[in-house]
Coordinates of C-alpha atoms in Angstrom, one line a residue:
M1366 CA 91.9 115.4 126.0
R1367 CA 90.7 113.7 129.2
V1368 CA 93.1 114.1 132.1
L1369 CA 92.7 112.8 135.7
G1370 CA 94.9 114.7 138.2
I1371 CA 96.0 113.0 141.4
N1372 CA 97.6 114.4 144.6
A1373 CA 98.7 111.8 147.1
L1374 CA 102.2 111.9 148.4
F1375 CA 102.3 114.3 151.3
H1376 CA 98.8 115.4 152.5
D1377 CA 95.3 116.4 151.4
P1378 CA 95.0 113.6 148.7
A1379 CA 92.6 114.7 146.0
A1380 CA 91.5 114.0 142.5
A1381 CA 90.4 116.4 139.6
L1382 CA 89.2 115.7 136.1
V1383 CA 89.9 118.1 133.2
I1384 CA 88.2 117.4 129.8
D1385 CA 89.3 119.5 126.8
G1386 CA 90.7 122.2 129.1
E1387 CA 87.6 122.5 131.3
T1388 CA 87.6 121.4 135.0
V1389 CA 84.7 119.0 135.3
A1390 CA 85.1 117.8 138.8
A1391 CA 87.5 118.1 141.8
A1392 CA 87.3 116.6 145.3
E1393 CA 89.4 115.9 148.3
E1394 CA 89.5 112.3 149.7
E1395 CA 88.7 113.6 153.2
R1396 CA 85.2 114.4 152.1
F1397 CA 84.7 110.6 151.3
S1398 CA 86.9 109.0 154.0
R1399 CA 85.8 111.5 156.8
R1400 CA 89.5 111.7 157.9
K1401 CA 90.7 115.3 158.3
H1402 CA 93.2 116.1 155.5
G1403 CA 92.8 112.6 154.2
K1404 CA 95.9 111.4 156.1
R1405 CA 98.9 112.6 158.1
P1406 CA 101.8 113.9 156.1
V1407 CA 104.1 111.0 157.1
P1408 CA 106.2 108.7 154.8
F1409 CA 104.3 105.6 155.9
A1410 CA 101.1 107.1 154.5
A1411 CA 102.6 108.2 151.2
W1412 CA 101.2 105.1 149.3
E1413 CA 97.6 106.1 150.1
L1414 CA 95.7 107.3 147.0
P1415 CA 92.5 109.3 146.7
E1416 CA 90.6 106.3 145.4
R1417 CA 87.1 107.4 146.2
A1418 CA 87.7 110.9 145.0
A1419 CA 89.1 109.6 141.7
A1420 CA 86.3 107.2 141.2
W1421 CA 83.7 109.9 141.8
C1422 CA 85.4 112.3 139.3
L1423 CA 85.3 109.6 136.6
S1424 CA 81.7 108.8 137.4
Q1425 CA 80.8 112.5 136.9
A1426 CA 81.8 112.2 133.3
G1427 CA 80.7 108.7 132.7
L1428 CA 84.3 107.5 132.2
R1429 CA 86.3 104.5 133.0
P1430 CA 90.1 104.5 133.7
G1431 CA 90.8 103.2 130.3
D1432 CA 89.1 106.2 128.7
L1433 CA 91.7 108.6 130.1
D1434 CA 94.3 110.1 127.9
A1435 CA 96.5 110.7 131.0
V1436 CA 96.7 110.6 134.8
T1437 CA 99.0 113.1 136.4
Y1438 CA 100.7 112.7 139.7
S1439 CA 101.8 115.9 141.3
Y1440 CA 105.4 114.9 142.3
D1441 CA 108.3 113.9 140.2
P1442 CA 110.7 111.6 142.0
A1443 CA 113.3 112.1 139.3
L1444 CA 113.8 115.6 140.7
A1445 CA 114.1 114.6 144.4
H1446 CA 117.2 114.5 146.5
P1447 CA 117.8 112.5 149.7
A1448 CA 116.5 114.4 152.7
R1449 CA 119.9 114.5 154.3
E1450 CA 121.4 116.3 151.2
L1451 CA 118.6 118.9 151.5
G1452 CA 119.3 119.5 155.2
L1453 CA 116.0 118.0 156.3
D1454 CA 115.4 115.9 159.4
D1455 CA 113.3 113.2 157.7
P1456 CA 114.9 109.8 158.2
W1457 CA 112.1 108.0 156.5
D1458 CA 111.9 110.1 153.4
D1459 CA 113.5 107.3 151.4
L1460 CA 110.3 105.4 151.9
R1461 CA 108.3 108.3 150.6
Q1462 CA 110.5 108.4 147.5
L1463 CA 110.0 104.7 147.0
Y1464 CA 106.3 105.0 147.0
A1465 CA 106.5 108.0 144.6
R1466 CA 108.5 106.0 142.1
Q1467 CA 105.9 103.2 142.4
A1468 CA 103.0 105.5 141.9
P1469 CA 102.1 104.2 138.4
A1470 CA 101.7 100.6 139.7
F1471 CA 99.6 101.8 142.7
L1472 CA 97.4 103.9 140.4
C1473 CA 96.8 101.0 138.1
E1474 CA 95.7 98.9 141.0
A1475 CA 93.4 101.6 142.3
L1476 CA 92.0 102.4 138.8
P1477 CA 91.6 99.0 137.0
G1478 CA 92.1 99.3 133.3
L1479 CA 94.5 102.1 133.5
D1480 CA 97.6 101.8 131.4
P1481 CA 100.7 102.6 133.5
A1482 CA 102.2 104.4 130.5
Q1483 CA 99.5 106.9 130.8
V1484 CA 100.8 108.2 134.2
R1485 CA 102.7 111.4 134.1
F1486 CA 104.8 112.8 136.9
V1487 CA 104.4 116.5 137.2
P1488 CA 106.9 118.6 139.3
H1489 CA 105.1 119.5 142.5
H1490 CA 105.5 123.2 142.3
M1491 CA 104.7 123.3 138.6
A1492 CA 101.4 121.6 139.5
H1493 CA 100.8 124.3 142.2
A1494 CA 101.7 127.0 139.6
A1495 CA 99.4 125.6 136.9
S1496 CA 96.5 125.4 139.5
S1497 CA 96.5 129.2 139.8
A1498 CA 97.9 130.4 136.5
F1499 CA 95.6 128.3 134.2
A1500 CA 92.5 128.4 136.6
A1501 CA 92.5 132.2 137.1
P1502 CA 90.2 134.2 134.8
D1503 CA 91.8 136.7 132.4
A1504 CA 95.4 135.5 133.2
E1505 CA 96.8 134.5 129.8
D1506 CA 99.9 136.5 130.7
C1507 CA 100.6 136.6 134.5
S1508 CA 103.2 136.1 137.1
V1509 CA 103.0 133.1 139.4
L1510 CA 104.2 132.6 143.0
V1511 CA 104.2 129.3 144.8
L1512 CA 105.2 128.8 148.4
D1513 CA 104.6 125.7 150.6
G1514 CA 106.5 123.4 152.9
R1515 CA 108.4 121.4 150.3
G1516 CA 108.4 119.8 146.9
E1517 CA 111.0 117.5 145.5
A1518 CA 114.0 119.7 146.4
T1519 CA 112.6 123.2 146.7
S1520 CA 110.0 125.1 148.7
H1521 CA 109.2 127.9 146.4
L1522 CA 108.7 128.7 142.7
A1523 CA 108.5 132.0 140.9
A1524 CA 107.2 131.6 137.3
R1525 CA 105.4 133.3 134.4
R1526 CA 102.5 132.2 132.3
T1527 CA 102.5 133.2 128.7
G1528 CA 99.6 131.7 126.8
Q1529 CA 99.8 127.9 127.3
A1530 CA 103.4 127.9 128.7
L1531 CA 104.7 128.2 132.3
E1532 CA 108.3 129.4 132.5
P1533 CA 110.1 128.9 135.8
L1534 CA 112.2 131.9 136.9
Y1535 CA 113.5 131.1 140.3
A1536 CA 113.1 128.2 142.9
Q1537 CA 114.3 128.3 146.5
R1538 CA 116.3 125.1 147.5
L1539 CA 115.5 123.4 150.7
P1540 CA 116.0 123.4 153.7
H1541 CA 114.9 127.1 153.5
S1542 CA 111.2 127.1 153.5
L1543 CA 108.6 129.5 154.6
G1544 CA 106.0 126.8 154.8
L1545 CA 108.1 124.6 157.0
M1546 CA 109.0 127.6 159.2
Y1547 CA 105.3 128.2 159.7
E1548 CA 104.7 124.5 160.4
E1549 CA 107.4 124.5 163.1
L1550 CA 105.9 127.6 164.7
T1551 CA 102.4 125.9 164.6
E1552 CA 103.8 122.9 166.4
H1553 CA 105.8 125.0 168.9
L1554 CA 102.5 126.9 169.8
G1555 CA 100.8 123.6 170.6
F1556 CA 98.7 123.2 167.5
L1557 CA 98.7 120.3 164.9
R1558 CA 101.4 120.8 162.3
S1559 CA 100.4 120.7 158.7
S1560 CA 96.8 121.3 159.8
D1561 CA 96.4 124.2 162.2
E1562 CA 98.5 126.9 160.7
Y1563 CA 95.5 129.1 160.3
K1564 CA 95.1 129.1 164.1
V1565 CA 98.6 130.8 164.3
M1566 CA 97.4 133.5 161.9
A1567 CA 94.4 134.1 164.1
L1568 CA 96.4 134.1 167.3
A1569 CA 98.9 136.6 165.8
S1570 CA 96.3 139.3 166.0
Y1571 CA 96.4 139.2 169.8
G1572 CA 100.2 139.6 170.0
N1573 CA 102.9 142.3 170.0
R1574 CA 105.3 141.4 167.2
D1575 CA 108.1 143.6 168.4
R1576 CA 109.1 141.3 171.3
Y1577 CA 110.5 138.6 168.9
L1578 CA 110.7 140.4 165.5
G1579 CA 114.4 141.3 165.6
E1580 CA 115.6 137.8 166.3
L1581 CA 113.3 136.2 163.7
R1582 CA 114.4 138.7 161.1
R1583 CA 117.9 137.5 161.6
R1584 CA 116.8 134.0 160.9
I1585 CA 114.1 134.6 158.3
H1586 CA 114.6 137.2 155.5
P1587 CA 114.7 137.6 151.8
T1588 CA 118.0 137.5 150.0
G1589 CA 117.2 140.1 147.3
D1590 CA 117.6 137.8 144.4
G1591 CA 114.2 136.2 144.4
G1592 CA 115.0 133.8 147.2
F1593 CA 115.1 133.8 151.0
V1594 CA 116.6 132.4 154.2
A1595 CA 114.3 130.5 156.5
A1596 CA 115.8 127.5 158.4
G1597 CA 117.0 126.6 161.8
V1598 CA 114.9 128.9 164.0
P1599 CA 115.6 128.0 167.7
W1600 CA 112.0 128.4 168.8
A1601 CA 112.5 127.0 172.3
E1602 CA 115.1 129.7 173.0
L1603 CA 112.6 132.4 172.2
C1604 CA 109.5 131.1 174.0
A1605 CA 108.6 128.0 176.0
A1606 CA 106.5 125.6 173.9
R1607 CA 102.7 125.4 174.7
G1608 CA 101.9 121.9 175.9
P1609 CA 98.8 119.9 175.1
G1610 CA 95.8 121.4 176.7
E1611 CA 97.7 124.4 178.1
A1612 CA 96.3 127.9 177.7
W1613 CA 98.1 130.2 175.4
T1614 CA 100.0 133.1 177.0
P1615 CA 101.0 136.6 175.8
E1616 CA 104.4 135.2 174.9
H1617 CA 102.8 132.7 172.6
A1618 CA 100.7 135.4 170.9
D1619 CA 103.8 137.6 170.5
L1620 CA 105.7 134.8 168.9
A1621 CA 102.8 134.2 166.5
A1622 CA 102.7 137.8 165.6
A1623 CA 106.4 138.0 164.9
G1624 CA 106.3 134.8 162.8
Q1625 CA 103.4 136.2 160.8
A1626 CA 105.2 139.6 160.3
V1627 CA 108.4 138.0 158.9
L1628 CA 106.4 135.8 156.6
E1629 CA 104.6 138.9 155.3
E1630 CA 107.8 140.8 154.9
T1631 CA 109.6 138.1 153.0
L1632 CA 106.6 137.5 150.7
L1633 CA 106.4 141.2 149.8
D1634 CA 110.1 141.1 148.8
L1635 CA 109.5 138.0 146.6
V1636 CA 106.5 139.7 145.0
R1637 CA 108.5 142.8 144.2
W1638 CA 111.4 140.9 142.7
L1639 CA 109.0 138.9 140.6
H1640 CA 107.3 142.0 139.3
G1641 CA 110.7 143.4 138.4
E1642 CA 111.3 140.4 136.2
T1643 CA 108.0 140.2 134.5
H1644 CA 106.3 143.6 134.7
D1645 CA 103.0 141.8 134.6
T1646 CA 99.8 143.4 136.0
T1647 CA 98.3 140.1 137.4
L1648 CA 99.8 137.9 140.1
T1649 CA 98.4 134.4 140.8
L1650 CA 99.3 132.6 144.1
A1651 CA 99.2 128.9 145.1
G1652 CA 100.8 126.6 147.7
G1653 CA 99.8 126.2 151.3
V1654 CA 101.3 129.6 152.2
A1655 CA 98.8 131.2 149.8
L1656 CA 96.0 130.3 152.3
N1657 CA 97.4 132.9 154.6
C1658 CA 94.8 135.5 153.9
V1659 CA 96.5 138.2 156.0
A1660 CA 99.7 138.0 154.0
N1661 CA 97.6 137.9 150.8
S1662 CA 96.0 141.2 151.7
R1663 CA 99.4 142.9 152.3
I1664 CA 100.6 141.6 149.0
A1665 CA 97.5 143.1 147.3
A1666 CA 97.7 146.4 149.2
E1667 CA 101.5 147.0 149.2
G1668 CA 102.8 144.9 146.3
P1669 CA 103.3 146.2 142.7
F1670 CA 100.6 144.0 141.0
S1671 CA 97.3 145.7 140.2
R1672 CA 95.5 142.3 140.5
V1673 CA 96.1 139.3 142.8
W1674 CA 94.2 136.0 142.3
V1675 CA 94.6 133.1 144.7
Q1676 CA 93.7 129.5 143.9
P1677 CA 90.9 128.6 146.4
A1678 CA 92.4 125.1 146.8
S1679 CA 95.9 126.5 147.2
G1680 CA 97.1 123.6 149.5
D1681 CA 98.3 120.2 148.1
A1682 CA 94.8 119.3 147.1
G1683 CA 95.0 121.9 144.4
T1684 CA 97.9 120.1 142.8
A1685 CA 95.5 117.5 141.6
L1686 CA 93.8 120.1 139.5
G1687 CA 97.1 121.8 138.6
G1688 CA 98.7 118.6 137.4
A1689 CA 95.9 118.0 135.1
L1690 CA 95.7 121.5 133.8
W1691 CA 99.5 121.5 133.3
H1692 CA 99.4 118.4 131.2
A1693 CA 96.4 119.5 129.2
A1694 CA 98.0 122.8 128.4
D1695 CA 101.2 121.0 127.3
A1696 CA 99.5 118.3 125.2
D1697 CA 96.3 120.0 124.0
P1698 CA 96.2 123.0 121.6
A1699 CA 92.9 124.1 123.1
P1700 CA 93.5 126.6 125.8
A1701 CA 92.7 125.8 129.5
R1702 CA 89.5 127.3 130.6
P1703 CA 89.4 129.2 133.9
M1704 CA 87.6 127.9 136.9
A1705 CA 84.0 129.0 137.0
G1706 CA 83.8 128.5 140.7
A1707 CA 85.0 126.3 143.6
D1708 CA 81.7 124.2 143.6
L1709 CA 83.4 121.3 141.9
G1710 CA 82.5 118.5 144.3
R1711 CA 79.5 116.2 144.8
G1712 CA 75.9 117.4 144.5
W1713 CA 72.4 115.7 144.8
S1714 CA 69.1 116.2 143.0
E1715 CA 66.0 117.3 145.0
A1716 CA 64.5 113.8 144.7
E1717 CA 67.7 112.3 146.1
L1718 CA 67.8 114.8 149.0
E1719 CA 64.1 114.0 149.8
A1720 CA 64.9 110.3 149.8
W1721 CA 67.7 110.9 152.3
L1722 CA 65.3 112.8 154.6
K1723 CA 62.7 110.0 154.4
T1724 CA 65.3 107.3 155.1
A1725 CA 66.5 109.3 158.2
A1726 CA 62.9 109.5 159.3
V1727 CA 63.0 113.1 160.3
P1728 CA 60.1 115.6 160.0
F1729 CA 60.9 118.1 157.3
E1730 CA 59.0 120.7 155.2
R1731 CA 59.5 122.2 151.7
P1732 CA 58.9 126.0 152.1
A1733 CA 57.9 128.1 149.1
D1734 CA 61.4 129.7 149.2
V1735 CA 64.1 128.1 151.3
A1736 CA 66.2 131.3 151.0
A1737 CA 63.5 133.5 152.5
T1738 CA 62.8 130.9 155.2
V1739 CA 66.5 130.8 156.2
A1740 CA 66.7 134.5 156.2
E1741 CA 63.8 134.8 158.5
A1742 CA 65.2 132.2 160.9
L1743 CA 68.6 134.0 161.0
A1744 CA 66.8 137.3 161.7
Q1745 CA 65.4 135.7 164.7
N1746 CA 68.9 134.7 165.8
A1747 CA 68.7 131.0 164.7
T1748 CA 71.8 129.1 163.6
V1749 CA 71.4 127.4 160.3
A1750 CA 73.3 124.5 158.6
W1751 CA 73.2 125.4 154.9
F1752 CA 73.6 122.5 152.4
Q1753 CA 73.1 123.6 148.8
G1754 CA 74.4 122.5 145.4
R1755 CA 77.9 121.0 144.8
A1756 CA 80.5 120.9 147.5
E1757 CA 83.4 123.3 147.5
F1758 CA 86.9 122.3 146.5
G1759 CA 89.4 123.6 149.0
P1760 CA 89.2 124.5 152.7
R1761 CA 86.7 127.4 152.6
A1762 CA 82.9 127.1 153.0
L1763 CA 81.6 129.4 150.3
G1764 CA 77.9 129.1 150.6
H1765 CA 77.4 125.4 149.8
R1766 CA 78.4 123.7 153.0
S1767 CA 78.1 126.5 155.5
L1768 CA 77.0 127.2 159.0
L1769 CA 75.1 130.6 159.2
A1770 CA 74.2 133.0 161.9
H1771 CA 73.2 136.6 162.7
P1772 CA 76.3 139.0 162.5
G1773 CA 74.7 141.7 164.7
R1774 CA 74.7 139.6 167.9
S1775 CA 78.1 139.7 169.4
G1776 CA 77.5 136.5 171.4
N1777 CA 77.3 134.5 168.1
L1778 CA 81.0 134.3 167.8
E1779 CA 81.3 132.4 171.1
R1780 CA 78.2 130.5 170.3
L1781 CA 79.5 129.3 166.9
N1782 CA 82.9 128.4 168.3
D1783 CA 81.2 126.4 171.0
I1784 CA 79.0 124.6 168.4
K1785 CA 82.1 123.7 166.4
G1786 CA 84.3 123.0 169.4
R1787 CA 86.9 125.6 168.4
E1788 CA 89.2 128.0 170.4
Q1789 CA 87.5 131.2 171.3
F1790 CA 90.3 133.4 169.8
R1791 CA 89.3 132.2 166.3
P1792 CA 87.1 134.5 164.2
V1793 CA 84.2 133.7 161.9
A1794 CA 83.6 135.2 158.5
P1795 CA 81.0 137.3 156.8
M1796 CA 79.4 136.7 153.5
V1797 CA 78.1 139.9 151.8
L1798 CA 76.4 140.9 148.5
A1799 CA 79.2 142.0 146.1
D1800 CA 77.5 145.3 145.3
R1801 CA 77.4 146.2 149.0
A1802 CA 80.8 145.1 150.0
A1803 CA 82.8 148.3 149.5
E1804 CA 80.3 150.1 151.8
L1805 CA 81.3 147.9 154.7
F1806 CA 84.7 146.7 154.0
E1807 CA 88.0 148.0 152.7
G1808 CA 90.4 145.7 150.8
P1809 CA 90.6 143.6 147.6
L1810 CA 87.2 143.3 145.9
P1811 CA 85.5 141.2 144.7
S1812 CA 86.6 138.4 147.1
P1813 CA 84.5 135.4 146.2
Y1814 CA 86.9 132.8 147.7
M1815 CA 87.4 134.3 151.2
L1816 CA 91.2 134.5 150.7
F1817 CA 91.9 138.1 151.8
V1818 CA 91.2 140.0 155.0
H1819 CA 89.5 143.4 154.9
E1820 CA 89.3 146.3 157.3
V1821 CA 85.7 146.6 158.6
R1822 CA 84.7 150.3 158.2
P1823 CA 84.2 152.0 161.5
A1824 CA 80.6 152.8 160.9
W1825 CA 79.8 149.1 160.7
R1826 CA 82.0 147.5 163.4
E1827 CA 79.3 147.8 166.1
R1828 CA 76.6 146.8 163.7
I1829 CA 78.2 143.4 162.8
P1830 CA 80.3 142.6 165.9
A1831 CA 80.2 138.8 165.5
V1832 CA 82.4 139.0 162.4
V1833 CA 84.9 141.6 163.5
H1834 CA 88.2 140.2 164.6
V1835 CA 90.2 141.7 167.5
D1836 CA 92.2 143.7 165.1
G1837 CA 89.2 145.2 163.3
T1838 CA 89.3 143.0 160.2
A1839 CA 87.1 140.3 158.6
R1840 CA 87.8 137.6 156.1
I1841 CA 85.0 138.2 153.8
Q1842 CA 83.3 136.4 150.9
T1843 CA 81.6 138.5 148.3
V1844 CA 78.4 137.0 146.7
D1845 CA 77.5 137.7 143.1
P1846 CA 73.8 137.0 142.3
A1847 CA 74.8 135.9 138.8
T1848 CA 76.8 132.9 140.1
E1849 CA 75.2 132.3 143.5
P1850 CA 71.5 133.4 143.1
L1851 CA 70.2 131.3 146.1
V1852 CA 72.7 132.8 148.6
A1853 CA 72.2 136.3 147.2
R1854 CA 68.4 135.9 147.6
M1855 CA 68.9 134.8 151.2
L1856 CA 71.2 137.8 151.9
S1857 CA 68.8 140.2 150.3
R1858 CA 65.9 139.0 152.4
F1859 CA 68.1 139.1 155.6
E1860 CA 68.8 142.7 154.8
E1861 CA 65.1 143.5 154.4
L1862 CA 64.5 142.1 157.8
T1863 CA 67.5 143.5 159.7
G1864 CA 69.1 146.2 157.7
L1865 CA 72.3 144.2 157.5
P1866 CA 73.6 143.0 154.1
V1867 CA 75.9 140.4 155.8
V1868 CA 75.5 136.9 157.3
V1869 CA 78.0 135.0 159.4
N1870 CA 79.4 132.1 157.3
T1871 CA 81.7 129.4 158.7
S1872 CA 82.3 125.8 157.5
L1873 CA 79.7 123.2 158.3
N1874 CA 81.7 120.9 160.4
T1875 CA 82.9 120.4 164.0
A1876 CA 86.4 120.4 165.3
G1877 CA 88.7 117.7 163.9
R1878 CA 86.3 116.6 161.3
P1879 CA 86.2 117.5 157.5
M1880 CA 83.6 119.7 156.2
V1881 CA 80.2 118.2 155.6
D1882 CA 79.9 116.8 152.1
D1883 CA 77.0 114.4 151.6
P1884 CA 73.4 114.5 153.1
R1885 CA 74.3 111.8 155.6
D1886 CA 77.1 114.1 157.0
A1887 CA 74.7 117.0 157.1
L1888 CA 72.1 115.0 159.0
E1889 CA 74.8 113.7 161.4
C1890 CA 76.2 117.1 162.1
F1891 CA 72.8 118.7 162.6
G1892 CA 71.8 115.8 164.9
S1893 CA 74.8 116.1 167.1
A1894 CA 75.3 119.9 167.3
P1895 CA 73.0 122.5 168.7
V1896 CA 72.0 124.0 165.4
D1897 CA 68.5 125.3 165.0
L1898 CA 67.6 124.6 161.4
L1899 CA 69.0 122.5 158.5
A1900 CA 68.4 123.7 154.9
L1901 CA 69.0 120.7 152.8
G1902 CA 68.4 121.7 149.2
P1903 CA 64.8 123.1 149.1
F1904 CA 63.9 121.3 152.3
V1905 CA 64.0 122.4 155.9
V1906 CA 64.4 120.4 159.1
R1907 CA 63.8 122.2 162.4
R1908 CA 65.4 121.2 165.6
R1909 CA 62.3 121.9 167.7
G1910 CA 60.4 119.3 165.6
L1911 CA 63.3 116.8 165.1
Y1912 CA 62.2 114.5 167.9
A1913 CA 58.5 115.3 167.9
G1914 CA 57.4 113.6 164.8
S1915 CA 57.6 110.1 163.3
G1916 CA 59.3 111.1 160.1
G1917 CA 58.2 112.1 156.7
R1918 CA 57.0 115.4 155.5
A1919 CA 55.7 117.7 158.1

């Protein structure tokens, strides 16, 4: 059973290929087009498809469109209602629905040889649910919670996986939407809607939630039956909007803190209701709201489930994978196989990487052990662009397309934010060896996908100040030597040199641009940003020699 999953309608267009229940490849179109999020989530862009991502997925398996058993599209227009009936202010939504209905024709044009009868519409939130329930390890029986901005007519789905079946239990009808609420808050605070919600989460740590919490609780709260109220918040009556280029104020931070608090409170109620219906031990999460790692940590700490697993591509990109897994589970008796990791994107051989370096005419070397060389540079307070293996699927850099630094130097937070062109209130994350994590951090472990926040234990806060947020937390990534041997070796060598089993890990990109994906992206980023060393596969390029040589191996 060969299924190509497509996400395209709203934002983060992506493609994923599932063969006999195994995820073979998955990639976001932004990594090819170099447009952040692929496109803006407006009706006029709804027709755009992840053509390059889909072509690459097929090439990974040596397939042509005609070889596919099905192509899934993670939205079912038959379930949609006019925006005005849903209470949404979206006058051009009819155009979006028209494009959705014509998706089979658009897909056949983008994938020559595809039979339009092979296209399957998958309900948007079922695709989200499948992306977590079928991808999670050891989750044959689990509860599933999906929350995002909107699907066809709802913004939320509570469901249960039993074997190969997904059973819906409750769905919250629009206009009530925790995702849309958070998007509105993001826009009111002067950030880019459907893009910068993580900035609100970071800003919330600087605020006092009590200033606005009472008013927001009246507008945003659970209903006790698996649903919630979240619509019509008069943001401007609470706090003046932050204009473009204006500095944020304590009022803005307080509003962010209150918005984050009511989100967490409502999610906890939904989780408790769901557990009361299923009595499962495992909860899986997906949808854009599931990228809120602060809320995830409260669910893990205070919720009734003993285990919480979050899809690393929880945003709409993940519905490409979920749609394919959902159809495969429905049509194929073979069980879906869990994700082995998030490294599902493009990769290059050593020979191909060396050819890129020679074409770029930059001086480079091949050390005996690139992990040791990088660790030694980091110990001397260098910043390192780290490009290894296949690219990550989802928004987190997990040791394949990363920017690394020394966590013991407090100035490295400002330094990295300057390199990336980011606001200074935003934290950077630590990667840590899995067997050392509990010594430094308190929270859900292991945490391989950087989707929870952890309390930094007091004894370590002054030792790794660059990764400690203002509230004493860090969003960690645990590294297992069995699955990430190169990263683990680098961390071990760094600890030998510094006594710290932690390295700063943030995404390898600059503000407004997608994460680096191919070698050209890596070289361009390294050439334009003040990074000291580029580790491209087994090769190293040093900034101090970048303009000194004439190219070729140093």
